[in-house]
PDB file of C-alpha atoms in Angstrom:
ATOM      1  CA  MET A 263     134.292 285.173 155.869  1.00  0.00           C
ATOM      2  CA  PRO A 264     137.212 287.629 155.161  1.00  0.00           C
ATOM      3  CA  ASP A 265     137.864 290.297 157.695  1.00  0.00           C
ATOM      4  CA  ILE A 266     137.220 293.766 156.737  1.00  0.00           C
ATOM      5  CA  GLU A 267     138.783 296.600 158.875  1.00  0.00           C
ATOM      6  CA  ALA A 268     136.667 299.162 160.518  1.00  0.00           C
ATOM      7  CA  ALA A 269     138.886 301.682 158.573  1.00  0.00           C
ATOM      8  CA  ILE A 270     137.203 300.750 155.567  1.00  0.00           C
ATOM      9  CA  VAL A 271     133.680 300.400 156.308  1.00  0.00           C
ATOM     10  CA  GLU A 272     131.490 303.359 157.205  1.00  0.00           C
ATOM     11  CA  GLU A 273     128.237 302.572 159.120  1.00  0.00           C
ATOM     12  CA  LYS A 274     125.169 304.802 159.485  1.00  0.00           C
ATOM     13  CA  PHE A 275     122.028 304.060 161.260  1.00  0.00           C
ATOM     14  CA  LEU A 276     119.037 304.572 159.897  1.00  0.00           C
ATOM     15  CA  ALA A 277     115.088 304.657 160.782  1.00  0.00           C
ATOM     16  CA  ALA A 278     113.856 301.420 159.592  1.00  0.00           C
ATOM     17  CA  THR A 279     110.409 300.139 157.574  1.00  0.00           C
ATOM     18  CA  GLY A 280     108.751 297.185 158.398  1.00  0.00           C
ATOM     19  CA  PRO A 281     108.097 295.334 161.927  1.00  0.00           C
ATOM     20  CA  GLY A 282     108.523 296.616 165.006  1.00  0.00           C
ATOM     21  CA  GLY A 283     105.747 298.422 166.085  1.00  0.00           C
ATOM     22  CA  GLN A 284     106.275 301.870 167.875  1.00  0.00           C
ATOM     23  CA  ASN A 285     109.986 300.807 168.185  1.00  0.00           C
ATOM     24  CA  VAL A 286     110.379 301.413 164.424  1.00  0.00           C
ATOM     25  CA  ASN A 287     109.338 304.886 164.656  1.00  0.00           C
ATOM     26  CA  LYS A 288     111.546 306.100 167.788  1.00  0.00           C
ATOM     27  CA  VAL A 289     114.848 303.875 167.144  1.00  0.00           C
ATOM     28  CA  ALA A 290     117.080 304.123 163.977  1.00  0.00           C
ATOM     29  CA  THR A 291     117.687 299.995 163.689  1.00  0.00           C
ATOM     30  CA  ALA A 292     118.538 299.716 159.936  1.00  0.00           C
ATOM     31  CA  VAL A 293     122.253 299.963 159.323  1.00  0.00           C
ATOM     32  CA  GLN A 294     123.573 301.271 156.187  1.00  0.00           C
ATOM     33  CA  LEU A 295     127.061 300.338 155.356  1.00  0.00           C
ATOM     34  CA  ARG A 296     129.425 302.111 152.768  1.00  0.00           C
ATOM     35  CA  VAL A 297     132.732 300.445 151.958  1.00  0.00           C
ATOM     36  CA  ASP A 298     135.543 302.267 149.485  1.00  0.00           C
ATOM     37  CA  VAL A 299     135.756 299.380 147.219  1.00  0.00           C
ATOM     38  CA  PHE A 300     139.480 300.641 146.036  1.00  0.00           C
ATOM     39  CA  LYS A 301     141.003 300.299 149.805  1.00  0.00           C
ATOM     40  CA  LEU A 302     139.625 296.458 149.594  1.00  0.00           C
ATOM     41  CA  GLY A 303     142.712 296.385 147.561  1.00  0.00           C
ATOM     42  CA  LEU A 304     141.238 293.842 145.195  1.00  0.00           C
ATOM     43  CA  ALA A 305     142.744 292.308 142.105  1.00  0.00           C
ATOM     44  CA  PRO A 306     141.525 293.708 139.152  1.00  0.00           C
ATOM     45  CA  TRP A 307     139.715 290.395 138.145  1.00  0.00           C
ATOM     46  CA  ALA A 308     137.931 290.549 141.226  1.00  0.00           C
ATOM     47  CA  TYR A 309     137.019 294.416 141.369  1.00  0.00           C
ATOM     48  CA  GLN A 310     135.380 293.690 137.763  1.00  0.00           C
ATOM     49  CA  ARG A 311     133.536 290.543 138.971  1.00  0.00           C
ATOM     50  CA  LEU A 312     132.166 292.766 142.128  1.00  0.00           C
ATOM     51  CA  LYS A 313     131.036 295.570 139.691  1.00  0.00           C
ATOM     52  CA  GLU A 314     128.821 292.749 138.214  1.00  0.00           C
ATOM     53  CA  LEU A 315     127.730 291.330 141.311  1.00  0.00           C
ATOM     54  CA  ALA A 316     126.908 294.507 142.975  1.00  0.00           C
ATOM     55  CA  GLY A 317     125.127 296.347 140.094  1.00  0.00           C
ATOM     56  CA  SER A 318     123.389 299.242 141.551  1.00  0.00           C
ATOM     57  CA  LYS A 319     124.695 298.808 145.088  1.00  0.00           C
ATOM     58  CA  LEU A 320     128.104 300.309 143.616  1.00  0.00           C
ATOM     59  CA  THR A 321     128.183 304.157 143.561  1.00  0.00           C
ATOM     60  CA  ALA A 322     129.958 305.755 140.765  1.00  0.00           C
ATOM     61  CA  SER A 323     132.822 306.998 143.279  1.00  0.00           C
ATOM     62  CA  GLY A 324     133.398 303.361 144.096  1.00  0.00           C
ATOM     63  CA  GLU A 325     131.726 303.345 147.460  1.00  0.00           C
ATOM     64  CA  LEU A 326     129.722 299.851 147.622  1.00  0.00           C
ATOM     65  CA  LEU A 327     126.064 300.677 149.744  1.00  0.00           C
ATOM     66  CA  ILE A 328     124.321 297.953 151.431  1.00  0.00           C
ATOM     67  CA  THR A 329     121.525 298.521 153.626  1.00  0.00           C
ATOM     68  CA  ALA A 330     120.288 296.066 156.254  1.00  0.00           C
ATOM     69  CA  ARG A 331     116.736 296.473 157.596  1.00  0.00           C
ATOM     70  CA  ARG A 332     115.121 292.871 157.801  1.00  0.00           C
ATOM     71  CA  PHE A 333     115.626 292.682 161.599  1.00  0.00           C
ATOM     72  CA  ARG A 334     114.184 294.376 164.632  1.00  0.00           C
ATOM     73  CA  THR A 335     117.505 295.069 166.482  1.00  0.00           C
ATOM     74  CA  GLN A 336     120.429 297.325 165.353  1.00  0.00           C
ATOM     75  CA  GLU A 337     122.901 294.744 165.966  1.00  0.00           C
ATOM     76  CA  ALA A 338     121.002 292.029 163.983  1.00  0.00           C
ATOM     77  CA  ASN A 339     121.109 294.187 160.916  1.00  0.00           C
ATOM     78  CA  ARG A 340     124.524 295.155 161.613  1.00  0.00           C
ATOM     79  CA  ALA A 341     125.419 291.539 161.337  1.00  0.00           C
ATOM     80  CA  ASP A 342     123.176 291.057 158.563  1.00  0.00           C
ATOM     81  CA  ALA A 343     124.956 293.834 156.392  1.00  0.00           C
ATOM     82  CA  ARG A 344     128.582 292.432 157.282  1.00  0.00           C
ATOM     83  CA  GLU A 345     127.621 289.206 156.472  1.00  0.00           C
ATOM     84  CA  ARG A 346     126.254 290.298 153.065  1.00  0.00           C
ATOM     85  CA  LEU A 347     129.247 292.484 152.505  1.00  0.00           C
ATOM     86  CA  ALA A 348     131.830 289.417 153.148  1.00  0.00           C
ATOM     87  CA  GLN A 349     129.503 287.223 150.842  1.00  0.00           C
ATOM     88  CA  LEU A 350     129.861 289.416 147.973  1.00  0.00           C
ATOM     89  CA  ILE A 351     133.351 290.012 148.305  1.00  0.00           C
ATOM     90  CA  ALA A 352     133.864 286.139 148.670  1.00  0.00           C
ATOM     91  CA  GLU A 353     131.756 285.470 145.399  1.00  0.00           C
ATOM     92  CA  ALA A 354     133.837 288.174 143.555  1.00  0.00           C
ATOM     93  CA  HIS A 355     137.121 285.993 144.410  1.00  0.00           C
ATOM     94  CA  VAL A 356     135.752 283.230 142.854  1.00  0.00           C
ATOM     95  CA  ARG A 357     136.983 282.882 139.162  1.00  0.00           C
ATOM     96  CA  GLN A 358     134.503 282.133 136.481  1.00  0.00           C
ATOM     97  CA  ALA A 359     135.672 278.993 133.593  1.00  0.00           C
ATOM     98  CA  LYS A 360     136.965 280.222 130.731  1.00  0.00           C
ATOM     99  CA  ARG A 361     134.718 279.622 127.747  1.00  0.00           C
ATOM    100  CA  LEU A 362     136.585 277.684 125.283  1.00  0.00           C
ATOM    101  CA  LYS A 363     135.243 278.484 121.412  1.00  0.00           C
ATOM    102  CA  THR A 364     133.473 275.578 119.712  1.00  0.00           C
ATOM    103  CA  ARG A 365     133.036 274.848 116.047  1.00  0.00           C
ATOM    104  CA  PRO A 366     129.682 273.177 114.625  1.00  0.00           C
ATOM    105  CA  SER A 367     130.243 269.844 112.617  1.00  0.00           C
ATOM    106  CA  ARG A 368     130.464 269.530 109.385  1.00  0.00           C
ATOM    107  CA  ALA A 369     127.126 267.041 109.680  1.00  0.00           C
ATOM    108  CA  ALA A 370     125.447 269.558 112.209  1.00  0.00           C
ATOM    109  CA  LYS A 371     125.934 272.635 109.409  1.00  0.00           C
ATOM    110  CA  ALA A 372     124.362 270.121 106.602  1.00  0.00           C
ATOM    111  CA  LYS A 373     121.577 269.403 108.968  1.00  0.00           C
ATOM    112  CA  ARG A 374     120.828 272.886 109.746  1.00  0.00           C
ATOM    113  CA  VAL A 375     120.796 273.806 105.759  1.00  0.00           C
ATOM    114  CA  ASP A 376     118.458 270.633 105.094  1.00  0.00           C
ATOM    115  CA  GLU A 377     116.194 271.965 107.730  1.00  0.00           C
ATOM    116  CA  LYS A 378     116.117 275.464 106.446  1.00  0.00           C
ATOM    117  CA  LYS A 379     115.474 274.150 102.889  1.00  0.00           C
ATOM    118  CA  GLY A 380     112.650 272.076 104.398  1.00  0.00           C
ATOM    119  CA  ARG A 381     111.184 275.065 105.782  1.00  0.00           C
ATOM    120  CA  SER A 382     111.690 277.005 102.789  1.00  0.00           C
ATOM    121  CA  ILE A 383     109.303 274.654 100.870  1.00  0.00           C
ATOM    122  CA  VAL A 384     106.682 274.390 103.357  1.00  0.00           C
ATOM    123  CA  LYS A 385     106.663 278.299 103.518  1.00  0.00           C
ATOM    124  CA  ALA A 386     106.791 278.494  99.586  1.00  0.00           C
ATOM    125  CA  GLY A 387     103.795 276.173  99.677  1.00  0.00           C
ATOM    126  CA  ARG A 388     101.782 278.961 101.408  1.00  0.00           C
ATOM    127  CA  GLY A 389     101.475 281.392  98.867  1.00  0.00           C
ATOM    128  CA  LYS A 390      98.289 282.273  96.814  1.00  0.00           C
ATOM    129  CA  VAL A 391      96.564 279.698  95.117  1.00  0.00           C
ATOM    130  CA  ARG A 392      96.460 280.982  91.081  1.00  0.00           C
ATOM    131  CA  ILE A 393      94.214 279.576  88.669  1.00  0.00           C
ATOM    132  CA  ASP A 394      95.634 279.832  85.380  1.00  0.00           C
TER     133      ASP A 394
END
């Protein structure tokens, strides 16, 4: 898990929904993390990958929003949010293998054309029957 500085992460506690009985109405147990992605100092390719992975969690201003409300306690939700943030950043640093362009072989092209001709013959036979 990459160590993320406290200066970059902004925590906010919200009233959560879900399990917790009356406790959920009284205590702000949900955690919302805001991280300025530009302050993370990611490489351009890692930033691009993070944008793809984060999706709607990334705001137009470049802030990553992670909300954790799975658990009943503030501490557990805080740990969950930080773990998810670290996992997202670690996943963004995994480079994807470059795709190598390939071409179909001459035999594959010929097979495709033959199959198309066969289908053409089948479909041509489905026309209206004319009595001359």
